[in-house]
Coordinates of C-alpha atoms and ligand atoms in Angstrom, one line a residue:
X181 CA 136.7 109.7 123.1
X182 CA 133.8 107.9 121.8
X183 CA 132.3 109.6 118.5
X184 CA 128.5 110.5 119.0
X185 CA 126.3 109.1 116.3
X186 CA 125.7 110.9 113.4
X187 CA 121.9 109.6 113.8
X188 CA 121.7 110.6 118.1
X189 CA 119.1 113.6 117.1
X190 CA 116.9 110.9 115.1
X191 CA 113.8 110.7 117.5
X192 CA 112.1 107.7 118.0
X193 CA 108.9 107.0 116.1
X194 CA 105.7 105.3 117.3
X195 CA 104.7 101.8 116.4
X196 CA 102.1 101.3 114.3
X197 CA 98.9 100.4 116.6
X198 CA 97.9 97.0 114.7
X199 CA 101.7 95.5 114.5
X200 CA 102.1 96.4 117.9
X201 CA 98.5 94.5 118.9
X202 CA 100.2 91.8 117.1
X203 CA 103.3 91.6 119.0
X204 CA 101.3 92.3 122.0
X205 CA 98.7 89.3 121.7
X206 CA 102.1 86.8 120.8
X207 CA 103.6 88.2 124.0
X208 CA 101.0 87.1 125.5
X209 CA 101.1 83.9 127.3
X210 CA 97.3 83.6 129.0
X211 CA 95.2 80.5 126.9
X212 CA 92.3 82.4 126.9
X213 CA 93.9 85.1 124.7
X214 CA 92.0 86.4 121.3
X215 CA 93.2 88.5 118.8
X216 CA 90.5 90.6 117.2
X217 CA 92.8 93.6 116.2
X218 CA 95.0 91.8 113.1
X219 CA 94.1 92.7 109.5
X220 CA 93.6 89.4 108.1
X221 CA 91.5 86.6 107.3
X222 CA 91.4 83.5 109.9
X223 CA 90.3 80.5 109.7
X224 CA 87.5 78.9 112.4
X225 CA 90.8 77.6 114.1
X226 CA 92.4 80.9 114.4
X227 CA 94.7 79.9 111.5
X228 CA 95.8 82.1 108.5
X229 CA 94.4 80.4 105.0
X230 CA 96.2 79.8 101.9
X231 CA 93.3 79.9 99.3
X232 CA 93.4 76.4 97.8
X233 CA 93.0 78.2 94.3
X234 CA 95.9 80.2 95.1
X235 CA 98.0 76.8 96.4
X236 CA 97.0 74.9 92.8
X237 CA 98.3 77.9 90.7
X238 CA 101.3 77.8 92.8
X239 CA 102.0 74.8 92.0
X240 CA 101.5 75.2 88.0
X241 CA 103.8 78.4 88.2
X242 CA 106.4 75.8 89.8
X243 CA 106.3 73.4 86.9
X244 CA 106.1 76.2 84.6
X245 CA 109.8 75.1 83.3
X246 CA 109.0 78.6 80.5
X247 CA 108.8 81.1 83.5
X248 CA 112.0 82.6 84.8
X249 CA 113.3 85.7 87.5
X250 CA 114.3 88.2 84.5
X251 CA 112.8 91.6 85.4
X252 CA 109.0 92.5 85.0
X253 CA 108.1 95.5 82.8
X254 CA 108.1 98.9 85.4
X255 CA 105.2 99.2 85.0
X256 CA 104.2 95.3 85.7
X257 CA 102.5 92.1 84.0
X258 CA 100.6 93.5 81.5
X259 CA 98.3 90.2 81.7
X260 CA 98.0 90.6 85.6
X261 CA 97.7 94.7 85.0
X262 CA 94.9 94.4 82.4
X263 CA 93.1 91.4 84.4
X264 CA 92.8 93.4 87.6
X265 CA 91.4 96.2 85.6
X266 CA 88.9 94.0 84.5
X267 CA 87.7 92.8 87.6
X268 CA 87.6 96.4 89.0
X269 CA 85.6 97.7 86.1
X270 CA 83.4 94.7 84.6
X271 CA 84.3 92.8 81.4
X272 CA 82.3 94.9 79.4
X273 CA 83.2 98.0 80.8
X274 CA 82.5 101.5 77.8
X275 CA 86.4 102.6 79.2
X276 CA 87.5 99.2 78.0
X277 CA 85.6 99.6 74.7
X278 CA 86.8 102.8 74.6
X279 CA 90.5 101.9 75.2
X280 CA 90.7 104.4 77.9
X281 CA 91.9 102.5 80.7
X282 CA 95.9 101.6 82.3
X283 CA 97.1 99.8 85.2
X284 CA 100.2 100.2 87.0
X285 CA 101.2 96.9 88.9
X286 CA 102.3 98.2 92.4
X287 CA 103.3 96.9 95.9
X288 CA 99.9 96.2 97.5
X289 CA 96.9 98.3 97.7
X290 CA 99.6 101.0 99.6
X291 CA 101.6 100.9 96.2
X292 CA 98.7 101.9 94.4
X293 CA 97.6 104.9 96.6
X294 CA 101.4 106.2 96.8
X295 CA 102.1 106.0 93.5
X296 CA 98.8 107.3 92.7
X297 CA 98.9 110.5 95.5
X298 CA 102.8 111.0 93.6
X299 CA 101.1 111.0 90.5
X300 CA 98.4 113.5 91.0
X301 CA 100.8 116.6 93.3
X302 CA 102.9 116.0 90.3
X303 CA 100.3 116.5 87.6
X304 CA 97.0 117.2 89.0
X305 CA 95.8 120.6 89.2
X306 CA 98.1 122.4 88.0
X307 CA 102.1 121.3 88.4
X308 CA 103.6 120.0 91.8
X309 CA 100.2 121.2 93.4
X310 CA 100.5 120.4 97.0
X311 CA 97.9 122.9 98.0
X312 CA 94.9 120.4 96.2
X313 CA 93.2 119.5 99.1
X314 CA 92.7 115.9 99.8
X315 CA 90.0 114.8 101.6
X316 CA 89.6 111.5 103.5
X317 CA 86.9 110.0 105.3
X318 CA 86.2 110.2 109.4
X319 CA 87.3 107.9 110.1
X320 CA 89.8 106.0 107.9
X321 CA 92.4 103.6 107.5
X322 CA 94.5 105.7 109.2
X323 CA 97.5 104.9 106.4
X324 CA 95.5 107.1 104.2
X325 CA 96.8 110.3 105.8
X326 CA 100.4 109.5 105.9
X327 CA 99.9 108.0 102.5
X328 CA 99.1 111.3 100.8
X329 CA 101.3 113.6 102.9
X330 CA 104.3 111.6 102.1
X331 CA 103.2 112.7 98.4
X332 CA 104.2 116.1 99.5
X333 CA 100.3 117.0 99.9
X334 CA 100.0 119.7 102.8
X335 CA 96.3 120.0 102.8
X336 CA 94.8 117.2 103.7
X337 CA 91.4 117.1 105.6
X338 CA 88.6 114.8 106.6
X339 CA 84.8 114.5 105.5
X340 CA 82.2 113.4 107.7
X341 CA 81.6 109.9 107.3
X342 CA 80.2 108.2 110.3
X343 CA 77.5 109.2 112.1
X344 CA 78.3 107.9 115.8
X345 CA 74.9 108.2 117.7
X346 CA 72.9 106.3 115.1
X347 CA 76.2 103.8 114.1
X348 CA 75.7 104.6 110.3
X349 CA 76.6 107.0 107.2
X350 CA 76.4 110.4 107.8
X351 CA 75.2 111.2 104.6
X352 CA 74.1 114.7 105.1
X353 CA 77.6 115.4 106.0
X354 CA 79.2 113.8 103.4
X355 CA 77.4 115.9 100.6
X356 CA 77.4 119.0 102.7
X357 CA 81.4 118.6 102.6
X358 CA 80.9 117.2 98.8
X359 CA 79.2 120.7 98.3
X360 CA 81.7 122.8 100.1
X361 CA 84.7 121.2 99.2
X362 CA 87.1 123.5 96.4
X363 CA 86.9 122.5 93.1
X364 CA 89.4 120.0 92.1
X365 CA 89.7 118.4 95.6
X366 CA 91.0 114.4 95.7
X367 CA 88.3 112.5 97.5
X368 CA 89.6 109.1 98.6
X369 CA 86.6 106.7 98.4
X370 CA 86.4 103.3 100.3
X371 CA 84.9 101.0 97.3
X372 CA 83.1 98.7 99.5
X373 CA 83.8 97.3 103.0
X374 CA 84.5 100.7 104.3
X375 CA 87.5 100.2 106.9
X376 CA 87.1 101.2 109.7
X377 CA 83.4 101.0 110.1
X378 CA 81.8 98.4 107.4
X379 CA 79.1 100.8 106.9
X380 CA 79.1 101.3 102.8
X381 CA 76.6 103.9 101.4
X382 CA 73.7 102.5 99.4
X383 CA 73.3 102.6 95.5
X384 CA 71.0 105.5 95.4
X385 CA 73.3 106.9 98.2
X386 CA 76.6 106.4 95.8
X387 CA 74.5 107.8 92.9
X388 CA 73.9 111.4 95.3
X389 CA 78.1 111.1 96.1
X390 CA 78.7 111.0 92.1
X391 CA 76.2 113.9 91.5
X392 CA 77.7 116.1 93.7
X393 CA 81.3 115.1 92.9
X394 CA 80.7 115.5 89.3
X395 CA 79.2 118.8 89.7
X396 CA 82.2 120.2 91.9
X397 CA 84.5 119.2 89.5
X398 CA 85.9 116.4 92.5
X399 CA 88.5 113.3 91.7
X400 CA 87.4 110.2 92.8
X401 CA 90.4 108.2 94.0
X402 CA 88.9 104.9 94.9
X403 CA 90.5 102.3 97.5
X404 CA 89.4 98.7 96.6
X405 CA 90.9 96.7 99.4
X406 CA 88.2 94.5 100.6
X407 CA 86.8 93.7 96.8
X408 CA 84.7 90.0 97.3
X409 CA 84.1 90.9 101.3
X410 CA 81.8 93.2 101.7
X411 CA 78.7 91.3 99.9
X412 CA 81.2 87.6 98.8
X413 CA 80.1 88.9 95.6
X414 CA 83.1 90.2 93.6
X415 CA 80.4 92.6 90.9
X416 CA 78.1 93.9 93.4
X417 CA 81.1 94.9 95.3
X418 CA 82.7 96.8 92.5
X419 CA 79.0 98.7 91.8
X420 CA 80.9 102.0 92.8
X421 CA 83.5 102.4 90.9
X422 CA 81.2 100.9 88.1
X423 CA 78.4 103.3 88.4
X424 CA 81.4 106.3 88.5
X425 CA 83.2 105.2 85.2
X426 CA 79.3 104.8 83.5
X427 CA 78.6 109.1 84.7
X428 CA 81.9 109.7 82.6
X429 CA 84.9 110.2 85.6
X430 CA 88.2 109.9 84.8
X431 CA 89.6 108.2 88.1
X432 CA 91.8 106.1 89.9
X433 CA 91.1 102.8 92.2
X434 CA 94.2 101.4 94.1
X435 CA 93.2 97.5 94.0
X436 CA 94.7 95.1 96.4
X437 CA 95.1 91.9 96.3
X438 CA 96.0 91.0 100.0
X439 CA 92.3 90.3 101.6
X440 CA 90.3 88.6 98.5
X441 CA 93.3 86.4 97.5
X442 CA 94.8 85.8 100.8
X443 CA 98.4 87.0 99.1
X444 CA 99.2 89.6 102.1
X445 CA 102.9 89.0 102.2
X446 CA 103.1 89.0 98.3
X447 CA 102.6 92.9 98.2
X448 CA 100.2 92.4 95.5
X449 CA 97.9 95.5 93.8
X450 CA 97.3 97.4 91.0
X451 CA 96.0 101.2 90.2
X452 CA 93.6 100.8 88.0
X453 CA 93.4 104.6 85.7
X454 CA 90.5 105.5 84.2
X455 CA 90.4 108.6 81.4
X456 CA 89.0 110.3 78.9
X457 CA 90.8 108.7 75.8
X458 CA 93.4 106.6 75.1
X459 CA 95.7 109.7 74.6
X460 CA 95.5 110.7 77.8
X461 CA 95.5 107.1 79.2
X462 CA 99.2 106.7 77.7
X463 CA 100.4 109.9 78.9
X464 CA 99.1 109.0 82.2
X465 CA 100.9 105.9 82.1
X466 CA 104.4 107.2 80.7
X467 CA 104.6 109.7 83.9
X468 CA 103.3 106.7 85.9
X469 CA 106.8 104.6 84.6
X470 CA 109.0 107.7 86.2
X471 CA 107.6 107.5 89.1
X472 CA 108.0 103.4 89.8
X473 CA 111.3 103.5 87.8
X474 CA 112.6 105.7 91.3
X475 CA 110.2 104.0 93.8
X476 CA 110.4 99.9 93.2
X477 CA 112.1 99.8 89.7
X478 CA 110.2 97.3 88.8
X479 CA 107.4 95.4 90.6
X480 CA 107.7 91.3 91.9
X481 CA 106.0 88.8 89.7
X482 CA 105.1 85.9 92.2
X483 CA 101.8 87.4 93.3
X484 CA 100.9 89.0 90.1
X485 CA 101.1 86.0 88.2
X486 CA 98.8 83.9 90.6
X487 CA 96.2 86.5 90.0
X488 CA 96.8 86.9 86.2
X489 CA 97.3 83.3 86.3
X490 CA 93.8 82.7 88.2
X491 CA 91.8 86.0 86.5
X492 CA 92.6 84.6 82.8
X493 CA 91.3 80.8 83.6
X494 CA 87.7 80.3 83.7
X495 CA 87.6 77.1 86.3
X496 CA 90.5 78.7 88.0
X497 CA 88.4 82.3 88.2
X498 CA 85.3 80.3 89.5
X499 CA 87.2 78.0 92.0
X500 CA 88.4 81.9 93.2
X501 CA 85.3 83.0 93.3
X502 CA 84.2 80.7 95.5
X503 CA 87.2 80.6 97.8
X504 CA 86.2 84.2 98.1
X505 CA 82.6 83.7 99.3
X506 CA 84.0 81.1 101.7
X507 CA 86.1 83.7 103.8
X508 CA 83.2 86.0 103.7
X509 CA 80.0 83.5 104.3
X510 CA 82.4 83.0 108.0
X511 CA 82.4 86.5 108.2
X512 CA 78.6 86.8 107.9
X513 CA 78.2 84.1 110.6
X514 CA 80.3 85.3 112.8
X515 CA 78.5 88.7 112.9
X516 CA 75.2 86.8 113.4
X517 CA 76.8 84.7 116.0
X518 CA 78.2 87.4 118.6
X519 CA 75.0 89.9 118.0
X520 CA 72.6 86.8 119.1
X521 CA 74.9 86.0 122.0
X522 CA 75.6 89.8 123.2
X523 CA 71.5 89.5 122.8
X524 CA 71.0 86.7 124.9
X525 CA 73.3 88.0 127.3
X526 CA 71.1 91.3 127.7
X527 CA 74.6 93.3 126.9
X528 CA 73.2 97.3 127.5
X529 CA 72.9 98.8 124.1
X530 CA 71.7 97.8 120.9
X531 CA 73.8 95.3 119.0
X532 CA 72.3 95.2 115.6
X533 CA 74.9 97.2 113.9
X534 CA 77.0 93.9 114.2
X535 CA 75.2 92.4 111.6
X536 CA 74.3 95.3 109.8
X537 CA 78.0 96.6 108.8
X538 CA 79.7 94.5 106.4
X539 CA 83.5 93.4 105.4
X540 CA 86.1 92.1 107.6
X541 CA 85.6 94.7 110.4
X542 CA 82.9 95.3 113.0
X543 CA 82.9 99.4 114.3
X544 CA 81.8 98.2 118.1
X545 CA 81.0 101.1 119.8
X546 CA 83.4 99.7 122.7
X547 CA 84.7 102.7 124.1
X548 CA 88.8 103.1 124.8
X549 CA 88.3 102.1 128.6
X550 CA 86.2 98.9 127.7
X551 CA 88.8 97.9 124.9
X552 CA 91.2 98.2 127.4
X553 CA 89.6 96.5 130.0
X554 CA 89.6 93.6 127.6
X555 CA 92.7 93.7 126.7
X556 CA 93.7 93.8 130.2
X557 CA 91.8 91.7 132.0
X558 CA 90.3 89.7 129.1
X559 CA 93.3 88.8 127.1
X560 CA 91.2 90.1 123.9
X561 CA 93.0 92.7 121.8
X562 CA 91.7 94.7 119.2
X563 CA 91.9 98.6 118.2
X564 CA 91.2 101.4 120.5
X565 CA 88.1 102.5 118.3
X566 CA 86.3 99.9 119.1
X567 CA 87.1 97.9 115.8
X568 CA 87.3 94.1 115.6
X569 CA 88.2 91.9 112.7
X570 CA 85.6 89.3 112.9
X571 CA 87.5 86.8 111.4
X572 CA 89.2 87.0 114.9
X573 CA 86.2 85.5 116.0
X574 CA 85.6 81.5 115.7
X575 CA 82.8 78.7 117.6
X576 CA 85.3 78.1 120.0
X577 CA 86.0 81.9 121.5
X578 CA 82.5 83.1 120.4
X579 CA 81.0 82.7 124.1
X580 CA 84.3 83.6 125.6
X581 CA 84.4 87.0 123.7
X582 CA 80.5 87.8 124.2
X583 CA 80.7 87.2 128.0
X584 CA 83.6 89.2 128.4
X585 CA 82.2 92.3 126.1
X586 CA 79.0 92.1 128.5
X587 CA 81.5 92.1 131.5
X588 CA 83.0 95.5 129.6
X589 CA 79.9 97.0 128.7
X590 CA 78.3 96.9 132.3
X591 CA 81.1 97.6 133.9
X592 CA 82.8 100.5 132.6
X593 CA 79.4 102.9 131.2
X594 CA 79.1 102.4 127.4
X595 CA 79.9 105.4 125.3
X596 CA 80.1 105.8 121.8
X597 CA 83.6 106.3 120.6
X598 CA 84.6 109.7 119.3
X599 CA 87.3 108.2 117.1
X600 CA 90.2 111.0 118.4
X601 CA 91.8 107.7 119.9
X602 CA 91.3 106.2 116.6
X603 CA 94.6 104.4 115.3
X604 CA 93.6 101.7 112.8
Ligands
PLP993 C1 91.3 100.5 103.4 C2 92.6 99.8 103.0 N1 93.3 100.3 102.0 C3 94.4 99.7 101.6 C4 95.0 98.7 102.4 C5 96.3 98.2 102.0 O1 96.4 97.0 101.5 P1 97.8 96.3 101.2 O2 98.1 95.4 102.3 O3 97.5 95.5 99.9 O4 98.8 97.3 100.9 C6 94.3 98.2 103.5 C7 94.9 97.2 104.4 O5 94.6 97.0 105.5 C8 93.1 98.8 103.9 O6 92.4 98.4 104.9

């Protein structure tokens, strides 16, 4: 008799919406084909791009006879660790000054919000608190919710964000939920280059956020994923998280290093911790070592020393720099691009939100029948909410995408996406 599995009541989970668009569009064998759903940076021939900053510090690290495989601290590089602080919070940061700041060298930008979201039901609010409500933005990279309740966290719930009718922040939400939210709450923040929606609030906006949060007694855990994208400048981008360590938080900010340095594969990031003084800083830190020492051990040193490596050398930093306002300056023409062509096409609706929002992606307004009508009958694939990556986008599919989101639009009646079929 053939023994039944020990795992036959294991039921099977979903795929995750983007790799399955991947798999989808490589299935797919029509030459018109587009992918406008993947999470990356592409070149104007659809290509993924090695930064050339990032292939010339390769190199050096291979010649480096010095550098060896031993283990890495558990809690990381400390020159990568300290560097990526640095370019979260500004050179001459008071928290630096002030010695008040620790990183934690993690597995991507994920790393740093799970290790982060362990750190704080552990010690936050009380002990093992998973009643502290986390709130997250709606909508949001959708990881964020798994993220947290993986943590243990049972309470997690969404502020309003996106304002659907006019395409922009809904910033009377957002500080009516600020206002009503329980003391103590985690707020997950979006930096800059909010995904899904590349809609950022302003500075005077940011500066209403921090009054409110600081007056509620809120904790501003910041995701920096997109850090160089949203603006191709890497300090305006980090004005934020800036302005929140200048009003006196104690924080976090999960950096990644995937997007700006191209280093997706390399699971490269860092949780940059913010505190009152140095005291609480290393305390912070020694609870942070328990909880890698059980997670990753120990992080891997490829990727962190091409940004240490890159960070800590002035041509190298500016070459960076540089290769940074590259991917975005295509970004930016790419948005003007596809807004003058749905324009000159007459496409119903108003397409100025293209070139409004900012980052990698582009919050459509396609509704889930006109995505899948391009996916369908199109051969262009992108997320159910309506969001492209416009680095999907290149001068050889521009007119090819345009005409066939005109051919959605009138065809199937436009509506603004509600987001409940949101998967990003
Ligand atoms: C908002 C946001 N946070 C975090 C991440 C995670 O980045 P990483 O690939 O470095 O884990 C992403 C990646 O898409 C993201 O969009």
């Amino acid at each position: 008799m053939a023994a039944s599995s020990i795992f036959s009541t294991v039921p099977q989970a979903p795929p995750v919406a983007v790799f399955k668009l991947t798999a989808d569009f490589r299935a797919d064998t029509d030459p018109r084909k587009v992918n406008l759903g993947v999470g990356a940076y592409r070149t104007d021939d659809s290509q993924p791009w090695v930064l050339p900053v990032v292939k010339k510090v390769e190199q050096k690290i291979a010649n480096d006879h010095s550098l060896n495989h031993e283990y890495l601290p558990i809690l990381g590089l400390p020159e990568f660790r300290s560097s990526s602080s640095r370019i979260a919070l500004g050179e001459d940061s008071p928290a630096f000054k002030e010695d008040r700041v620790g990183g934690v060298q993690s597995l991507g930008g994920t790393g740093a919000l799970r290790i982060g979201a362990e750190f704080l039901r552990r010690w936050y609010n009380g002990n093992n608190n998973t009643a502290t409500p986390i709130y997250i933005s709606a909508p949001s990279w959708e990881n964020h919710n798994a993220v947290f309740l993986d943590a243990g966290f049972k309470d997690i719930r969404s502020y309003r964000y996106w304002d659907a009718a006019k395409r922009g922040l809904d910033l009377k939400g957002l500080l009516e939920d600020l206002e009503n939210a329980p003391e103590h709450s985690i707020f997950v923040l979006h930096a800059c280059a909010h995904n899904p929606t590349g809609t950022d609030p302003n500075q005077d906006e940011w500066k209403q956020i921090a009054e409110v949060m600081k007056k509620r007694f809120l904790f501003p855990f910041f995701d920096s994923a997109y850090q160089g994208f949203a603006s191709g400048n890497l300090d305006k981008d980090a004005w934020a998280v800036r302005y929140f360590v200048s009003q006196g938080f104690e924080l976090f900010c999960a950096q990644s290093f995937s997007k700006n340095f191209g280093l997706y594969n390399e699971r490269v990031g860092n949780l940059t911790v913010v505190g009152k003084d140095s005291d609480n800083v290393s305390r912070v830190l020694s609870q942070m070592e328990k909880i890698v020492r059980t997670t990753w051990s120990n992080p891997p040193s490829q990727g962190a020393r091409i940004v240490a490596t890159t960070l800590t050398t002035p041509e190298l930093f500016d070459e960076w720099r540089d290769n940074v306002k590259t991917m975005a300056d295509r970004v930016l023409l790419m948005r003007a691009e596809l807004k003058s062509r749905l324009e000159a096409l007459n496409t119903p609706g108003t397409w100025k939100h293209i070139v409004e929002q900012i980052g990698m992606f582009s919050f459509t307004g396609l509704n889930p029948k006109q995505v899948e009508y391009l996916i369908k009958e199109k051969h262009i694939y992108l997320m159910a909410s309506g969001r492209i990556n416009m680095c999907g986008l290149t001068t050889k599919n521009l007119d090819y995408v345009a005409q066939s989101i005109y051919e959605a639009v009138t065809k199937i009646q436009r509506i603004y996406s509600p987001f409940e079929h949101a998967n990003l």
